mmCIF file of C-alpha atoms in Angstrom:
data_model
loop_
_atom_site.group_PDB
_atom_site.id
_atom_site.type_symbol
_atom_site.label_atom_id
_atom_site.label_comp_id
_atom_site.label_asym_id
_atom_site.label_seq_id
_atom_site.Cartn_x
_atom_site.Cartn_y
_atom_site.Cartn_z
ATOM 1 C CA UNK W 42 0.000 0.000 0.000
ATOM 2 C CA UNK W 43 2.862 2.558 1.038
ATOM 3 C CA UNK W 44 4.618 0.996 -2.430
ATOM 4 C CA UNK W 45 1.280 2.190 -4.338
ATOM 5 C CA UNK W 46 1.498 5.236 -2.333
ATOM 6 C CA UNK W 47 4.747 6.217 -3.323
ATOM 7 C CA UNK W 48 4.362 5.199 -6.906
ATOM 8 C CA UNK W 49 1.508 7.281 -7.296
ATOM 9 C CA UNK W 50 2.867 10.244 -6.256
ATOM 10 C CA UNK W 51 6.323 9.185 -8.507
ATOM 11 C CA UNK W 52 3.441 9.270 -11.436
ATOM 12 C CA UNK W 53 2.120 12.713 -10.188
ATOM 13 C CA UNK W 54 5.451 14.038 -9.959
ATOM 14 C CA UNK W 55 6.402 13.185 -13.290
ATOM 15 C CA UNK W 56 2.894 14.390 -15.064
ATOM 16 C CA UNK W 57 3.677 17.871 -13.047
ATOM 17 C CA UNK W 58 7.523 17.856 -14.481
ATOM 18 C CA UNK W 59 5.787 17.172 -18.088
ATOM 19 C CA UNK W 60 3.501 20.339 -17.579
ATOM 20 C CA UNK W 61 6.056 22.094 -16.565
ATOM 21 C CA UNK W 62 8.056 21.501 -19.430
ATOM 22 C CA UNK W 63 5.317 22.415 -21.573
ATOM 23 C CA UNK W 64 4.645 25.451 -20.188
ATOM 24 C CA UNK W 65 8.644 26.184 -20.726
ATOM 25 C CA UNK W 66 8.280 25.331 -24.276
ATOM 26 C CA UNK W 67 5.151 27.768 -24.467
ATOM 27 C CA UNK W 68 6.794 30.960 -22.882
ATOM 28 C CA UNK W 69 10.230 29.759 -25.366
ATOM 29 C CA UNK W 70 7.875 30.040 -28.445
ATOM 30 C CA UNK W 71 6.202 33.247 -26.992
ATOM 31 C CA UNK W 72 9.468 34.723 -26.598
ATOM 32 C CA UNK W 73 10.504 33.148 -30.536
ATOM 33 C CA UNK W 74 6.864 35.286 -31.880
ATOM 34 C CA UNK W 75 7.946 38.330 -30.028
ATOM 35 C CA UNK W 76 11.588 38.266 -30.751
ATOM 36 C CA UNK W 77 10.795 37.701 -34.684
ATOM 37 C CA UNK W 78 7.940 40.395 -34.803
ATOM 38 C CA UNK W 79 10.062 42.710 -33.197
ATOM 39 C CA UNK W 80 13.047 42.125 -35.798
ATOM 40 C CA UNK W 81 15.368 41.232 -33.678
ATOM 41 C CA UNK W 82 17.278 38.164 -34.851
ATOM 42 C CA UNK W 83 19.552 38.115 -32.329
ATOM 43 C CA UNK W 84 17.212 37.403 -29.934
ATOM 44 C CA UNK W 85 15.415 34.671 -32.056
ATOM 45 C CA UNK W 86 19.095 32.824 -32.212
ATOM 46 C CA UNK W 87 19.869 33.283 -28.398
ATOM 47 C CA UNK W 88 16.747 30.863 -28.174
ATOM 48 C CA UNK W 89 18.741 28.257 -29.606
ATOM 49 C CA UNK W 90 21.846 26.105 -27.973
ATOM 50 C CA UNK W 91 24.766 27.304 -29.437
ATOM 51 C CA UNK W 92 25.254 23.670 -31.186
ATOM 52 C CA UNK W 93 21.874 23.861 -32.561
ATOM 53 C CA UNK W 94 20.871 22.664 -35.883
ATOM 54 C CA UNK W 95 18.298 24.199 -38.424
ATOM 55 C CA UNK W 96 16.770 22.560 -41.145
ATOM 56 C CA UNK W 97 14.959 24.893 -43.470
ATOM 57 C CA UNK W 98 12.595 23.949 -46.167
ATOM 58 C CA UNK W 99 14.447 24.877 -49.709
ATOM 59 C CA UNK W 100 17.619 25.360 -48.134
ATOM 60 C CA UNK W 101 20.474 23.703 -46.505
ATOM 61 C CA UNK W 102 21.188 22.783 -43.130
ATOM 62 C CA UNK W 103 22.804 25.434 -40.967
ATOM 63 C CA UNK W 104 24.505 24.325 -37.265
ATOM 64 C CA UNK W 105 25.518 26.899 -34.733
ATOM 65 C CA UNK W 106 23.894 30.462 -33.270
ATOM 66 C CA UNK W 107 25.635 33.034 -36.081
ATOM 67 C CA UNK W 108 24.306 30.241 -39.041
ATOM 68 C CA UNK W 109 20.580 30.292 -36.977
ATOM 69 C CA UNK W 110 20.617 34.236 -36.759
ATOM 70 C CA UNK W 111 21.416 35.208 -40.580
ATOM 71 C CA UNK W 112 18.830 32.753 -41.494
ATOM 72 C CA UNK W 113 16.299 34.304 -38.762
ATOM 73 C CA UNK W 114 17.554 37.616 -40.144
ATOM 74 C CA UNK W 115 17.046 37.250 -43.884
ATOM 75 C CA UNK W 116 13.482 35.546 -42.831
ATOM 76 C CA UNK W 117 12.595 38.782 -41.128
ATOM 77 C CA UNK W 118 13.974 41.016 -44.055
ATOM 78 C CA UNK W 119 12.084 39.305 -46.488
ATOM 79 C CA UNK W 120 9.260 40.498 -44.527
ATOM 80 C CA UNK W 121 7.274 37.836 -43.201
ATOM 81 C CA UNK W 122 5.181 38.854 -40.590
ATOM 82 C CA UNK W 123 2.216 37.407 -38.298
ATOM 83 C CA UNK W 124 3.996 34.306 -37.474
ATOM 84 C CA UNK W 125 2.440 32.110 -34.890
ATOM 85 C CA UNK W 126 3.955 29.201 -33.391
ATOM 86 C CA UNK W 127 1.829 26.632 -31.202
ATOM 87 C CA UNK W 128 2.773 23.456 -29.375
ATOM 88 C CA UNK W 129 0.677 20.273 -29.985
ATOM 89 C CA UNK W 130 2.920 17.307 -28.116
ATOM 90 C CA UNK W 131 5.348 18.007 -25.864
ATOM 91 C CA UNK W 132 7.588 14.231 -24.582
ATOM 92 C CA UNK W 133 9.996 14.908 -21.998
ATOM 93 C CA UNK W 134 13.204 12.407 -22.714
ATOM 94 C CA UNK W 135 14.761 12.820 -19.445
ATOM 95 C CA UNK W 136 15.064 15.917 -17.540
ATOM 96 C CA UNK W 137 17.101 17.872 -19.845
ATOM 97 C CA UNK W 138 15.558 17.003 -23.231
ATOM 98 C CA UNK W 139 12.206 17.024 -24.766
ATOM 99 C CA UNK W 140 10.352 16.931 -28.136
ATOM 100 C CA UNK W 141 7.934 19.457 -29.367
ATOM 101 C CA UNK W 142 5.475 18.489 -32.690
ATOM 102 C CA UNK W 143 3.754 21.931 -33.315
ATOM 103 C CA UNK W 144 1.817 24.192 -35.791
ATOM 104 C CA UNK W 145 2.893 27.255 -37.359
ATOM 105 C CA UNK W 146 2.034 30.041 -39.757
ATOM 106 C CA UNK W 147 3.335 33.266 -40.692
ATOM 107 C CA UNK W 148 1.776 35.733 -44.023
ATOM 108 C CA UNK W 149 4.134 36.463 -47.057
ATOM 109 C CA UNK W 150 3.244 40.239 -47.709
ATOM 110 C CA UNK W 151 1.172 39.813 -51.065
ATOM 111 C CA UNK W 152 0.661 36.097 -51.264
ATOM 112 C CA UNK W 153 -1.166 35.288 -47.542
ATOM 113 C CA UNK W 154 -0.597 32.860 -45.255
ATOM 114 C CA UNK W 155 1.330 29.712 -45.165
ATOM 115 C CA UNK W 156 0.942 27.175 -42.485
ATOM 116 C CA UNK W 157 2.742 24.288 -41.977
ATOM 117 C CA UNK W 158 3.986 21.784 -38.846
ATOM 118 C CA UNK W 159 7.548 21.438 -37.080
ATOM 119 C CA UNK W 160 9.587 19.000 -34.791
ATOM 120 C CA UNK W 161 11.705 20.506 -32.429
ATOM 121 C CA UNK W 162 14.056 18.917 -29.819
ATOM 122 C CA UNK W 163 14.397 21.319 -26.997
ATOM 123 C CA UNK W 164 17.578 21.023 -24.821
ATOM 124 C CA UNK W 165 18.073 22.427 -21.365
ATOM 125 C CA UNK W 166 20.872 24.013 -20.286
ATOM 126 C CA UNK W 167 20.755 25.577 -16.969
ATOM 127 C CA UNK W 168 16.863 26.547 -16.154
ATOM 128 C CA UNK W 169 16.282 27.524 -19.691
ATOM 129 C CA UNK W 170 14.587 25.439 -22.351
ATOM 130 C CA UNK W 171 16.360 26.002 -25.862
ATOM 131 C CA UNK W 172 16.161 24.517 -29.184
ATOM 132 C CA UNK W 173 18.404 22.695 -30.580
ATOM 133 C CA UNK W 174 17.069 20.686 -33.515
ATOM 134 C CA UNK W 175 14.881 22.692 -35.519
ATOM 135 C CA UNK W 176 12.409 21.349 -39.134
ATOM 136 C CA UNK W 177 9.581 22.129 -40.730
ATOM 137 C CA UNK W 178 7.504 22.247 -43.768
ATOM 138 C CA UNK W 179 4.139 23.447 -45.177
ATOM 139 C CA UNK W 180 1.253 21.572 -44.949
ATOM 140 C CA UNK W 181 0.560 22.577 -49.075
ATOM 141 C CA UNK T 51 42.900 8.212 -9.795
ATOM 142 C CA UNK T 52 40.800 5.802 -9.793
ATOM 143 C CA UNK T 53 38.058 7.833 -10.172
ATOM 144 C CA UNK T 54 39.655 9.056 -13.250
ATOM 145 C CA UNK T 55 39.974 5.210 -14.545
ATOM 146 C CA UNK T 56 36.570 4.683 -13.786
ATOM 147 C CA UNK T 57 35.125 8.154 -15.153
ATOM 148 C CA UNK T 58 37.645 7.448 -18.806
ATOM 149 C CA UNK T 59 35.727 3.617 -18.649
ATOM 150 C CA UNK T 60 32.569 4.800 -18.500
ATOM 151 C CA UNK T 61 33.077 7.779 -21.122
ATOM 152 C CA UNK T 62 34.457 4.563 -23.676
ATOM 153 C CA UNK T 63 31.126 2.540 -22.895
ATOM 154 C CA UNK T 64 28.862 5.048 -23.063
ATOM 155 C CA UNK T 65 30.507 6.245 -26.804
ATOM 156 C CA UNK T 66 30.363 2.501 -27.467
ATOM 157 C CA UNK T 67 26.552 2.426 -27.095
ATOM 158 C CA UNK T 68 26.582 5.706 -28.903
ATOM 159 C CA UNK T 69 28.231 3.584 -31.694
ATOM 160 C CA UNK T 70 25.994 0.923 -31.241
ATOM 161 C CA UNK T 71 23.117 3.041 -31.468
ATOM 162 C CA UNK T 72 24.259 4.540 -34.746
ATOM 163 C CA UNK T 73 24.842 1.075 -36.209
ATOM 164 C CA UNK T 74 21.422 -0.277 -35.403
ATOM 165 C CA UNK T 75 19.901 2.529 -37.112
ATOM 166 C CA UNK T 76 21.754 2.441 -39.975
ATOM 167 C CA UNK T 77 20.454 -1.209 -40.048
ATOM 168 C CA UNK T 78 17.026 -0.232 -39.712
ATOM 169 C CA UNK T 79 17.350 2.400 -41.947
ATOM 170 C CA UNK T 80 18.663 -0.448 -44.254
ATOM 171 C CA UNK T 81 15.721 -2.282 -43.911
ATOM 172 C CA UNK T 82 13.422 0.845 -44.761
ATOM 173 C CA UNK T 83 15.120 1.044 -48.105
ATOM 174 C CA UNK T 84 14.817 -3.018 -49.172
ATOM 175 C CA UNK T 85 10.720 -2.634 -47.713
ATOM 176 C CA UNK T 86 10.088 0.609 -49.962
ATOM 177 C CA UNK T 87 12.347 -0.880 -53.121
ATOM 178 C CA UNK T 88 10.217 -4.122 -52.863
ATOM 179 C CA UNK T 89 7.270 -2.527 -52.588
ATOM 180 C CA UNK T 90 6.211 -3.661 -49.311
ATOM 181 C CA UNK T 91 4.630 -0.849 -47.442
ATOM 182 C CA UNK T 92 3.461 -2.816 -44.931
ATOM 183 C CA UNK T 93 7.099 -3.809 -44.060
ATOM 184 C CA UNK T 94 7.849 -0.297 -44.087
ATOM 185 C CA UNK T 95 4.721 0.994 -41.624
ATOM 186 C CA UNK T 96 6.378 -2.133 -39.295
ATOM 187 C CA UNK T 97 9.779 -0.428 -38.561
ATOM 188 C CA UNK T 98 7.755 2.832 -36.833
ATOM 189 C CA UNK T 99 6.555 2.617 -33.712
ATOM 190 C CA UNK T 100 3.099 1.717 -33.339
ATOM 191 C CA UNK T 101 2.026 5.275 -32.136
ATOM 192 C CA UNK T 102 4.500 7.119 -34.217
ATOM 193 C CA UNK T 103 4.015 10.464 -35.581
ATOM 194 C CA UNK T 104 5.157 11.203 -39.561
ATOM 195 C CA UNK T 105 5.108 14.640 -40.802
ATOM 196 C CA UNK T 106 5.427 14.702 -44.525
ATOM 197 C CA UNK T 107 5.931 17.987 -46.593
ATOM 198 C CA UNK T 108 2.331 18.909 -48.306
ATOM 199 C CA UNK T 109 0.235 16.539 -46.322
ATOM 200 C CA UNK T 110 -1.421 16.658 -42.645
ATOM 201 C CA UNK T 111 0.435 14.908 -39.976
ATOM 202 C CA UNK T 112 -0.168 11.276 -39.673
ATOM 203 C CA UNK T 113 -0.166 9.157 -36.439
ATOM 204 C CA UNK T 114 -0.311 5.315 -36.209
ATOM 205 C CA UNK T 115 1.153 2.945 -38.032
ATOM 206 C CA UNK T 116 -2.123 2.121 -40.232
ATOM 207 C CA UNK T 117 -1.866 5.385 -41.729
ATOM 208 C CA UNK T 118 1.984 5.480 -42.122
ATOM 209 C CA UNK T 119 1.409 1.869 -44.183
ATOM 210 C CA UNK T 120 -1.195 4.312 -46.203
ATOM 211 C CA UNK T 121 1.160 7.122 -46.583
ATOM 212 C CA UNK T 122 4.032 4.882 -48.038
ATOM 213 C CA UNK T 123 1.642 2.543 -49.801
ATOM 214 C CA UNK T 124 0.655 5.864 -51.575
ATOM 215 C CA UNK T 125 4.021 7.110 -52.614
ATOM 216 C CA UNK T 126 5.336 3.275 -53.697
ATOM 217 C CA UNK T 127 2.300 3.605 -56.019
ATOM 218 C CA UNK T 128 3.192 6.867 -57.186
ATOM 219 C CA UNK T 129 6.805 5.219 -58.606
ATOM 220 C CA UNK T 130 9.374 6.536 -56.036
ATOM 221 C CA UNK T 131 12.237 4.562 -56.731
ATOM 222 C CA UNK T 132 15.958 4.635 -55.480
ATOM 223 C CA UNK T 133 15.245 5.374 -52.083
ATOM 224 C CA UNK T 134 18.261 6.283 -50.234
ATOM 225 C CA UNK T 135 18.750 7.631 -46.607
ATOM 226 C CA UNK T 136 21.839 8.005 -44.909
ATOM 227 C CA UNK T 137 22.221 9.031 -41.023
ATOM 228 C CA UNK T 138 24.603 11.980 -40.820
ATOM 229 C CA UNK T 139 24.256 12.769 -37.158
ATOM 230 C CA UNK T 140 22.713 10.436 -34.139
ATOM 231 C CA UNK T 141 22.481 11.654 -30.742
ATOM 232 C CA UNK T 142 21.442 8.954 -27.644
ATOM 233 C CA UNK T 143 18.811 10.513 -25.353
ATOM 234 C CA UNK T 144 19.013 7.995 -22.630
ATOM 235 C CA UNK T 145 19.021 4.662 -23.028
ATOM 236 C CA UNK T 146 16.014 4.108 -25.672
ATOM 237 C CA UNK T 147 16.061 7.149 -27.493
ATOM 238 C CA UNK T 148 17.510 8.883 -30.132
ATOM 239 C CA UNK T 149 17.615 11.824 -32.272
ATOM 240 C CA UNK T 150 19.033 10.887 -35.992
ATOM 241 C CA UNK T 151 19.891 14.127 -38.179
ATOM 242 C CA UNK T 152 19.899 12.342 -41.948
ATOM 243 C CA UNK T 153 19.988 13.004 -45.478
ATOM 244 C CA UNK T 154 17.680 11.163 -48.097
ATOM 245 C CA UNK T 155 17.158 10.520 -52.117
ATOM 246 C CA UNK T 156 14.678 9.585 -54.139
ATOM 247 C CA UNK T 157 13.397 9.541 -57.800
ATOM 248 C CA UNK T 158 10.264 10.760 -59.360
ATOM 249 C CA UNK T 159 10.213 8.887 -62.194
ATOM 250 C CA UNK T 160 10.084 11.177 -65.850
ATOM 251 C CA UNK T 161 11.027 14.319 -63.316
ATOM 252 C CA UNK T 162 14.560 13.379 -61.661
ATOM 253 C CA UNK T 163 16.329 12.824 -58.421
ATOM 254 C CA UNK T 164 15.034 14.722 -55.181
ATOM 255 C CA UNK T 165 17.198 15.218 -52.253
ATOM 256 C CA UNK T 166 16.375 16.708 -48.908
ATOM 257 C CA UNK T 167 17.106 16.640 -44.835
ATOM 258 C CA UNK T 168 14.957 14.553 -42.163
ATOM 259 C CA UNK T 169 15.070 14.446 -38.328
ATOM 260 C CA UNK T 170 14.120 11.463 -36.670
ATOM 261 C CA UNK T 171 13.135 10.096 -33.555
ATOM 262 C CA UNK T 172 13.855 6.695 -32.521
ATOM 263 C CA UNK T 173 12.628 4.752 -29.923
ATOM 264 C CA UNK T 174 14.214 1.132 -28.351
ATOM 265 C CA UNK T 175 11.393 -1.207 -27.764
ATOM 266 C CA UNK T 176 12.869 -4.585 -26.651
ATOM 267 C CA UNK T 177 15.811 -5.062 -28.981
ATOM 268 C CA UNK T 178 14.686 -2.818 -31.327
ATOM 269 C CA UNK T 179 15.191 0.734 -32.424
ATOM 270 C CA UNK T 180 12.179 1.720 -34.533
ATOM 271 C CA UNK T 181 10.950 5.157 -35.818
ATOM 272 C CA UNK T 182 8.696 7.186 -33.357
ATOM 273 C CA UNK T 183 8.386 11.029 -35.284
ATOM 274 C CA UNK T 184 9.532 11.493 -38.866
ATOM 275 C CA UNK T 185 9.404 14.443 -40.636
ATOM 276 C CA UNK T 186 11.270 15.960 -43.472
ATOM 277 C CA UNK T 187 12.134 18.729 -46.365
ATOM 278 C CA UNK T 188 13.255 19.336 -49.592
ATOM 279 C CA UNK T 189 16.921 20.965 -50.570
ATOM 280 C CA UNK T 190 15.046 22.644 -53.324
#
């Protein structure tokens, strides 16, 4: 009974420590959407580890912060704007990794909005959630 | 001293079953090609996991192996031939996951080769590694 107990609450623990990390991942992608719409690349690449890799639709792969931030940077030059990013699944692997599936859209001033989904494996270092694998592509 | 002994031994095993890791999926990954080139999409769909998540460009996201038999079924139809994937970087989350960084090939026949960039999720159950969230992109 004390076993059940004690597994119980292991169980609890662990669903609160999944929350948790999904609420992480949620304020992450806020900050992403407000870093972006704000311009500010910089920002958007801090966000990542500094190993991280991005793999772009139509482009190459790019590892590392400065690779992440010119490709952030010509992505907000370019002009896209009203990008949304939303978190469907969030699987903790361990305590210092986890797996986001999510939705996301953003317009293309003149041609409208493209939405599409995205796998990212989050990575924390410290207390802060970042990404470090990053793909996508468009649902059409 | 010892300590040092024992931390060197354990960095050597645990880069062994990094190594190991990376050999099994290239196995699997093996496998995936010889299902898809024999036209056996049911062989393929029986390498994921049986809850696994695919995310392919221009289509909704998939979960389930019954629909990833019907999503490979579809493009063996459709004459993909010359499947190739190759693992380029694999990363051990714990003991029965993994995060494989890869490249593949294919060609649409009348219309030439396509390349692209995948990320993919394994997951160990029993003995074997099998794919748990797939989703890729096109170089072009």
């Amino acid at each position: 009974m004390r076993l059940t107990t004690l597994a119980i609450g292991l169980l609890l623990l662990s669903g609160a420590a999944m929350a948790d990390t999904k609420a992480d991942i949620d304020a992450a992608n806020k900050k992403f959407v407000a870093a972006f719409t704000s311009g500010d690349a910089a920002a958007v690449a801090a966000l990542y580890t500094t190993k991280a890799t991005l793999l772009p639709p139509g482009q190459p792969v790019m590892t590392g912060r400065p690779a992440v931030e010119t490709f952030w940077a010509g992505a907000i030059k370019s002009g896209l704007k009203n990008v949304s990013l939303e978190a469907q699944s969030v699987e903790s692997y361990g305590r210092t990794t986890a797996r986001e599936i999510g939705r996301f859209g953003f317009e293309i001033p003149g041609s409208g909005r493209v939405e599409g989904k995205y796998v990212v494996v989050w990575k924390k270092t410290g207390k802060t959630w970042r990404l470090d694998t990053d793909i996508w592509n468009m649902d059409k």
